[in-house]
Amino acid sequence: MASASISALNSNSLENSSSKNVSRESLRMEPLTNIPYLPGEEKVTDKEIIYMCPFNGAVKGKVNITNYRLYFKSFEVDPNIILDVPLGVLSRIEKMGGASSRGENSYGLEITCKDMRSLRFALKQEGHSRRDIFDSLFKYAFPQSHNMPFFAFLSQEKFLENGWNVYSPINEYKRQGLPNEKWRITFVNEKYELCDTYPTILVVPFKASDEDLRRVAVFRSRGRIPVLSWIHPENQAVIMRCSQPLVGMSGKRNKDDEKYLDVIREANGQTAKLIIYDARPNVNAVANKATGGGYEGEDAYQNAELIFLDIHNIHVMRESLKKLKDIVYPNVEESHWLSSLESTHWLEHIKLVLSGAIQVADKISSGNSVVVHCSDGWDRTAQLTSLSMLMLDSYFRTIYGFEVLVQKEWISFGHKFSSRIGHGDKNHTDADRSPIFLQFIDCVWQMTKQFPTAFEFNEHFLITIVDHLYSCRFGTFLFNCESVRDTQEVKLKTPSLWSLINSNIEKYTNPFYTKDSSRVLYPVASMRHLDLWVNYYIRWNPRIRQQPQNLVEQRYMELLALRDQYLKKLEELQLSDSPRISNNSANSPVSPTQIVHQIQTQF
Amino acid sequence: MEFSEHIKTSYVDNVVLSRPFRPPVKGTLCVTSHHLLLSSRQEREQDADLDPDEKDGDTLELLLLLKGIDAVEKRSTGSYGTITIKCKDLCIFQLEIPGMTECLNIASSIEALSALDSVTELYPFFYRPETMKIEKKIPEGSSEEFFGQIAHQADKWRLSSVNKDFSVCPTYPEAVIVPKQTSDEMLMAAAKFRQGGRFPVLSYYHKTTGKVIMRSSQPLVGAQKKRCQEDEELLGEVLNNSERGFIVDTRSAQLAQQARITGGGFESKSNYHNWKRLHRNMERGKNLQESLIKLVDACNDQTHNMDRWLSKLENSKWLSHVQSTLSTACLVAECVEREGCPVLVHGSDGTDTTLLVTSLAQLVLDPECRTLIGFQTLICREWIQAGHPFQQRCTHLALSHARLRNEAPIFLLFLDCCWQLHHQFPLAFQFSETLLIQLAQEAYFSNFGTFLCDTEKDRHAFQVKEKTFSFWDWMNNPAVLKTFTNPLYQRNELVIWPSVWPHSLHLWQGNHLKMGGVVINGLEFSPDEKKLAAARGHAGYKF
């Protein structure tokens, strides 16, 4: 074990050492022997091809296309290059060069991926050699554009755990102590009639009748009324989420909405002013009036205070990530790395999202209820509520808890995964696409960096989630909202990502995790303390030093195992030598069981 | 002693101390010959659960070595005077003093006493911890000791005492390791041909390849292209038959060329057969100091135009200095390990960038240097005994407005590079980041005599070893050593090649962002701070 980790440490980064790092370019989802077919995965076609590797130059090999993945293996052993790319990751497939174009390797395919890389393949310029492969890729990478099902619906994968059982809204609300005398569970949306992008089960003030809710829904964009996301176990302050009010140019008001917010304010008995966090920049909120939206005016909502959080919209985030990709793939911008990084504004956006969430968490801790919304309440709002809940509630920092958090705040409340990711859709320029969820995971990663012992999951867990955000191997992130998932019978017909993770949970566990029950985590959102998530964004580059954190985790596990061994040995020795030891045991201050930390290892 | 002349007001009551992220405290401020103290008295009888130390009502809020103060700024507000104190460990705090006269007196005392000129007036000569003894022993990391370790293998080398009484080279230790075939007379002749008498000596012997790293200062070639036969022969002795060697010059080719005008220069190809020169442009002196000032400026900027943080960090160029330092060190390591060739490293004086490169190359190459003991001996051998002028280089850090003289954060750059290696190879080092942070402070102000003076010669003259305690002795006390130990350490026998790509190099938050009191990275791993503070005794203070 020891020697393995030593050699992993010693790849030389001064020289090109990618030859040693066979699987760097693979997604490493499963150990690779030959082509790793998943149950339900079927071969479509294969072809000899040249992979234009940005780090090793042209590499001859064979590509296999299945209904799930693109799998390339080089003929040569040195460099031994394997590409294992789920087709869901593909964003754009283009033909490059024509039958008559000159120059070596100028004829082939160019593939843009959703996970920060681009792949180029070259073929011989004869007899439409790329047609078959292009057609297969196009068809299976974009099944939605071809009236075909996602792979998740074809998968025959079986797991020990069923991830679909992880989240039950009733159980989660029960965990939070709901319903109680101030808050009730309503089934008004059971048939998605109140709001088609909300889940069926909602928590609302006890004082508000279902009839009230229907009247409020009229005044909120897409019927996304303020509902409870989280309640503080002691001071009963609540995080409410919703969409923007339909104020419009004329400055419309709605008595029911105003009354409803006041009922929310009163519920915990100590909120003088309900704080409304509008995630948008002030100007954007004003601009939204032109399209019928807007924000809560001072006159109409006298017992509320509106604060804008200056977080930009999905288009800005998309462009920012695009810029980031430009400076990290294939080559890292070397000469002005930091200022180039700065000019992408990616970290600045991360900062704004995090500091918005910190403000929410801070208000809640001090007993003040808050409402969070943006325009539709499914992008920035989800980021803010889920991050502040992560700060406030240590349950969400466990593996199961985090799955519940994603399942609840993102999936069930209608973050438009399908539109934002463009699952199986060929239209790569769709303006609805945006890396909002990735940005959330990045924020979570920043928190795990700042509090290395506070989270039960490790970096691999976060990367796995993001990888399967695109892969379409699981039904977890498919479709835009619960109502569509119900009609598609996602839970019945597809496996859940949490099944994969929960069936092999050690792999995703942070050994440094220590349960710390009720602490609120306030990360530092200053730019000085934010880092680029190199292990994710630059992971395809063979020159990055791969994940020292993993080494540290491994080493820690080794040491824990070693300690357990020694303790066992000590116990054995004590038993075999009990007469002499028992004399001393009265005044020996430390018994082996006392030394044992709360963390136990499974070795 | 005339310390008292500097102290016109020895104590003031009702002084308010304000520190970042702490509520202000009122108490009595006291200036002694070497310390600044502030103690508060609080009514605490009702609180029975307090430590016995604190029960008597006096709490020491601040205890600071005056030498640790980089700058003092005073400002008056009505009858109050405010003193802002900026420390060499990058901490900044304010004292609000009732009475302008008192304020001015205190400020001038601090100014005078924090900049004492004479070495023997410094605190290490007065520090007398009860639990320690001054032991006069062979200093760790002496040439004798190092030669003892390699002698059975390095049969082409010998220990020379040509520098007895520091007569040949004032900045070398008395014993040096040189090629066996070279006589002391040759060494003396070669010394005349090298700046400051720093003739080529052995710095490191790589056991796996049997190749060496040597260091020296620049040859005094001058405009007339002078030669020195003994110097050429000395270097010739290092090479076997037709073997090749590398000379890594830490200056650009242009700078090396320019140095000839002032009498310096470089080894020409025709006179030094089989030695191939490689030039690397490393920043030094004033430019490096200015880079640190910009870095500290960016880190301390409280006005936050935070969206410009990354450009400010880039503009300081500190990380590019880290990069060029690490790559030059790796170049040397590559010559020794991959090419299997001996290397000579020098810049101009051979006391700054030269040592930076040779010591880091050893850290990359040799697992022994990455142990606690090995790292200590490395610093002793390659920095302290090798004559890095600590006293001149570490007078001020970066917060002072005083005119710069010979300050340059070469040693800090070394520690930063060590941290980068540590960050990339978190298991390979037996010591922890805490030791690096502690050393960054020790070099500038300390209870101990270890980093006093510029040369071994001066240390002898002032009897530093006889009259002061050693940092290493304190550090090797098991209770203290524990806090400097990396619990995850796993000896790695291999060469550790760092990545020097810009995205692989990080700001050393643990040291450079200490100031705001928000050191967060690795906070949860850090050793029991209370214990550490107790072990530190009077050296530091905690926010």
mmCIF file with all atom_site columns, N, CA and C in Angstrom, chain B residues 13 17 35 47 102 139 142 149 174-175 200 234 253 285 309 317 321 344 405 436 441 461 498 505 537 543:
data_model
loop_
_atom_site.group_PDB
_atom_site.id
_atom_site.type_symbol
_atom_site.label_atom_id
_atom_site.label_alt_id
_atom_site.label_comp_id
_atom_site.label_asym_id
_atom_site.label_entity_id
_atom_site.label_seq_id
_atom_site.pdbx_PDB_ins_code
_atom_site.Cartn_x
_atom_site.Cartn_y
_atom_site.Cartn_z
_atom_site.occupancy
_atom_site.B_iso_or_equiv
_atom_site.pdbx_formal_charge
_atom_site.auth_seq_id
_atom_site.auth_comp_id
_atom_site.auth_asym_id
_atom_site.auth_atom_id
_atom_site.pdbx_PDB_model_num
ATOM 1  N N  . ASP B 1 13  ? -1.661  53.902 32.262  1.00 0.00 ? 13  ASP B N  1
ATOM 2  C CA . ASP B 1 13  ? -2.919  53.221 32.569  1.00 0.00 ? 13  ASP B CA 1
ATOM 3  C C  . ASP B 1 13  ? -3.984  53.574 31.543  1.00 0.00 ? 13  ASP B C  1
ATOM 4  N N  . LEU B 1 17  ? -6.526  48.710 23.728  1.00 0.00 ? 17  LEU B N  1
ATOM 5  C CA . LEU B 1 17  ? -5.913  47.911 22.666  1.00 0.00 ? 17  LEU B CA 1
ATOM 6  C C  . LEU B 1 17  ? -7.003  47.433 21.709  1.00 0.00 ? 17  LEU B C  1
ATOM 7  N N  . HIS B 1 35  ? 10.373  44.480 25.649  1.00 0.00 ? 35  HIS B N  1
ATOM 8  C CA . HIS B 1 35  ? 8.997   44.058 25.443  1.00 0.00 ? 35  HIS B CA 1
ATOM 9  C C  . HIS B 1 35  ? 7.991   45.195 25.546  1.00 0.00 ? 35  HIS B C  1
ATOM 10 N N  . ASP B 1 47  ? -17.221 34.714 38.338  1.00 0.00 ? 47  ASP B N  1
ATOM 11 C CA . ASP B 1 47  ? -16.957 33.615 37.419  1.00 0.00 ? 47  ASP B CA 1
ATOM 12 C C  . ASP B 1 47  ? -15.969 32.647 38.063  1.00 0.00 ? 47  ASP B C  1
ATOM 13 N N  . GLU B 1 102 ? 2.523   61.131 26.858  1.00 0.00 ? 102 GLU B N  1
ATOM 14 C CA . GLU B 1 102 ? 2.742   59.705 27.083  1.00 0.00 ? 102 GLU B CA 1
ATOM 15 C C  . GLU B 1 102 ? 2.808   58.961 25.756  1.00 0.00 ? 102 GLU B C  1
ATOM 16 N N  . PRO B 1 139 ? 27.665  22.661 16.658  1.00 0.00 ? 139 PRO B N  1
ATOM 17 C CA . PRO B 1 139 ? 26.370  23.048 16.108  1.00 0.00 ? 139 PRO B CA 1
ATOM 18 C C  . PRO B 1 139 ? 25.881  22.019 15.114  1.00 0.00 ? 139 PRO B C  1
ATOM 19 N N  . SER B 1 142 ? 27.074  21.213 11.031  1.00 0.00 ? 142 SER B N  1
ATOM 20 C CA . SER B 1 142 ? 28.390  21.747 10.691  1.00 0.00 ? 142 SER B CA 1
ATOM 21 C C  . SER B 1 142 ? 28.975  20.947 9.530   1.00 0.00 ? 142 SER B C  1
ATOM 22 N N  . GLN B 1 149 ? 29.068  12.174 7.553   1.00 0.00 ? 149 GLN B N  1
ATOM 23 C CA . GLN B 1 149 ? 28.001  11.347 6.976   1.00 0.00 ? 149 GLN B CA 1
ATOM 24 C C  . GLN B 1 149 ? 28.345  10.828 5.582   1.00 0.00 ? 149 GLN B C  1
ATOM 25 N N  . GLU B 1 174 ? 34.536  27.788 9.628   1.00 0.00 ? 174 GLU B N  1
ATOM 26 C CA . GLU B 1 174 ? 35.966  27.475 9.695   1.00 0.00 ? 174 GLU B CA 1
ATOM 27 C C  . GLU B 1 174 ? 36.328  26.220 8.918   1.00 0.00 ? 174 GLU B C  1
ATOM 28 N N  . ALA B 1 175 ? 35.378  25.286 8.861   1.00 0.00 ? 175 ALA B N  1
ATOM 29 C CA . ALA B 1 175 ? 35.663  24.057 8.115   1.00 0.00 ? 175 ALA B CA 1
ATOM 30 C C  . ALA B 1 175 ? 34.832  24.018 6.846   1.00 0.00 ? 175 ALA B C  1
ATOM 31 N N  . PRO B 1 200 ? 34.838  27.850 -4.494  1.00 0.00 ? 200 PRO B N  1
ATOM 32 C CA . PRO B 1 200 ? 33.878  26.742 -4.620  1.00 0.00 ? 200 PRO B CA 1
ATOM 33 C C  . PRO B 1 200 ? 34.056  25.697 -3.520  1.00 0.00 ? 200 PRO B C  1
ATOM 34 N N  . LEU B 1 234 ? 40.811  23.730 -9.428  1.00 0.00 ? 234 LEU B N  1
ATOM 35 C CA . LEU B 1 234 ? 39.885  23.277 -8.386  1.00 0.00 ? 234 LEU B CA 1
ATOM 36 C C  . LEU B 1 234 ? 38.622  22.690 -9.014  1.00 0.00 ? 234 LEU B C  1
ATOM 37 N N  . ALA B 1 253 ? 22.231  36.003 -18.456 1.00 0.00 ? 253 ALA B N  1
ATOM 38 C CA . ALA B 1 253 ? 23.509  36.125 -19.156 1.00 0.00 ? 253 ALA B CA 1
ATOM 39 C C  . ALA B 1 253 ? 23.914  37.595 -19.250 1.00 0.00 ? 253 ALA B C  1
ATOM 40 N N  . GLY B 1 285 ? 17.614  41.026 -4.039  1.00 0.00 ? 285 GLY B N  1
ATOM 41 C CA . GLY B 1 285 ? 17.773  42.352 -3.444  1.00 0.00 ? 285 GLY B CA 1
ATOM 42 C C  . GLY B 1 285 ? 16.517  43.178 -3.386  1.00 0.00 ? 285 GLY B C  1
ATOM 43 N N  . TRP B 1 309 ? -8.264  41.626 -6.529  1.00 0.00 ? 309 TRP B N  1
ATOM 44 C CA . TRP B 1 309 ? -7.323  40.865 -5.709  1.00 0.00 ? 309 TRP B CA 1
ATOM 45 C C  . TRP B 1 309 ? -6.344  40.037 -6.535  1.00 0.00 ? 309 TRP B C  1
ATOM 46 N N  . LYS B 1 317 ? 4.160   39.941 -8.255  1.00 0.00 ? 317 LYS B N  1
ATOM 47 C CA . LYS B 1 317 ? 5.142   39.028 -8.859  1.00 0.00 ? 317 LYS B CA 1
ATOM 48 C C  . LYS B 1 317 ? 5.719   38.020 -7.874  1.00 0.00 ? 317 LYS B C  1
ATOM 49 N N  . HIS B 1 321 ? 8.231   34.774 -8.596  1.00 0.00 ? 321 HIS B N  1
ATOM 50 C CA . HIS B 1 321 ? 9.547   34.534 -7.991  1.00 0.00 ? 321 HIS B CA 1
ATOM 51 C C  . HIS B 1 321 ? 9.606   33.134 -7.387  1.00 0.00 ? 321 HIS B C  1
ATOM 52 N N  . LEU B 1 344 ? 27.843  23.475 -10.152 1.00 0.00 ? 344 LEU B N  1
ATOM 53 C CA . LEU B 1 344 ? 28.290  24.595 -9.324  1.00 0.00 ? 344 LEU B CA 1
ATOM 54 C C  . LEU B 1 344 ? 27.233  25.684 -9.436  1.00 0.00 ? 344 LEU B C  1
ATOM 55 N N  . ARG B 1 405 ? 17.507  49.374 3.229   1.00 0.00 ? 405 ARG B N  1
ATOM 56 C CA . ARG B 1 405 ? 18.952  49.263 3.065   1.00 0.00 ? 405 ARG B CA 1
ATOM 57 C C  . ARG B 1 405 ? 19.262  47.936 2.388   1.00 0.00 ? 405 ARG B C  1
ATOM 58 N N  . LEU B 1 436 ? 7.312   26.042 9.466   1.00 0.00 ? 436 LEU B N  1
ATOM 59 C CA . LEU B 1 436 ? 7.693   27.032 8.457   1.00 0.00 ? 436 LEU B CA 1
ATOM 60 C C  . LEU B 1 436 ? 7.237   28.424 8.892   1.00 0.00 ? 436 LEU B C  1
ATOM 61 N N  . GLN B 1 441 ? 9.056   33.753 11.376  1.00 0.00 ? 441 GLN B N  1
ATOM 62 C CA . GLN B 1 441 ? 9.105   34.742 12.432  1.00 0.00 ? 441 GLN B CA 1
ATOM 63 C C  . GLN B 1 441 ? 10.481  34.782 13.087  1.00 0.00 ? 441 GLN B C  1
ATOM 64 N N  . ALA B 1 461 ? 32.642  36.118 17.415  1.00 0.00 ? 461 ALA B N  1
ATOM 65 C CA . ALA B 1 461 ? 33.090  37.350 18.053  1.00 0.00 ? 461 ALA B CA 1
ATOM 66 C C  . ALA B 1 461 ? 32.153  37.763 19.180  1.00 0.00 ? 461 ALA B C  1
ATOM 67 N N  . PRO B 1 498 ? 8.374   18.878 -8.059  1.00 0.00 ? 498 PRO B N  1
ATOM 68 C CA . PRO B 1 498 ? 7.154   19.675 -7.928  1.00 0.00 ? 498 PRO B CA 1
ATOM 69 C C  . PRO B 1 498 ? 6.636   20.125 -9.289  1.00 0.00 ? 498 PRO B C  1
ATOM 70 N N  . LEU B 1 505 ? 0.867   26.584 -8.124  1.00 0.00 ? 505 LEU B N  1
ATOM 71 C CA . LEU B 1 505 ? 1.470   27.380 -7.060  1.00 0.00 ? 505 LEU B CA 1
ATOM 72 C C  . LEU B 1 505 ? 0.398   28.219 -6.386  1.00 0.00 ? 505 LEU B C  1
ATOM 73 N N  . GLY B 1 537 ? 6.237   30.289 25.275  1.00 0.00 ? 537 GLY B N  1
ATOM 74 C CA . GLY B 1 537 ? 6.692   31.142 26.354  1.00 0.00 ? 537 GLY B CA 1
ATOM 75 C C  . GLY B 1 537 ? 6.479   32.584 26.008  1.00 0.00 ? 537 GLY B C  1
ATOM 76 N N  . PHE B 1 543 ? -3.473  36.429 18.894  1.00 0.00 ? 543 PHE B N  1
ATOM 77 C CA . PHE B 1 543 ? -4.677  37.236 18.771  1.00 0.00 ? 543 PHE B CA 1
ATOM 78 C C  . PHE B 1 543 ? -5.876  36.388 19.139  1.00 0.00 ? 543 PHE B C  1
#
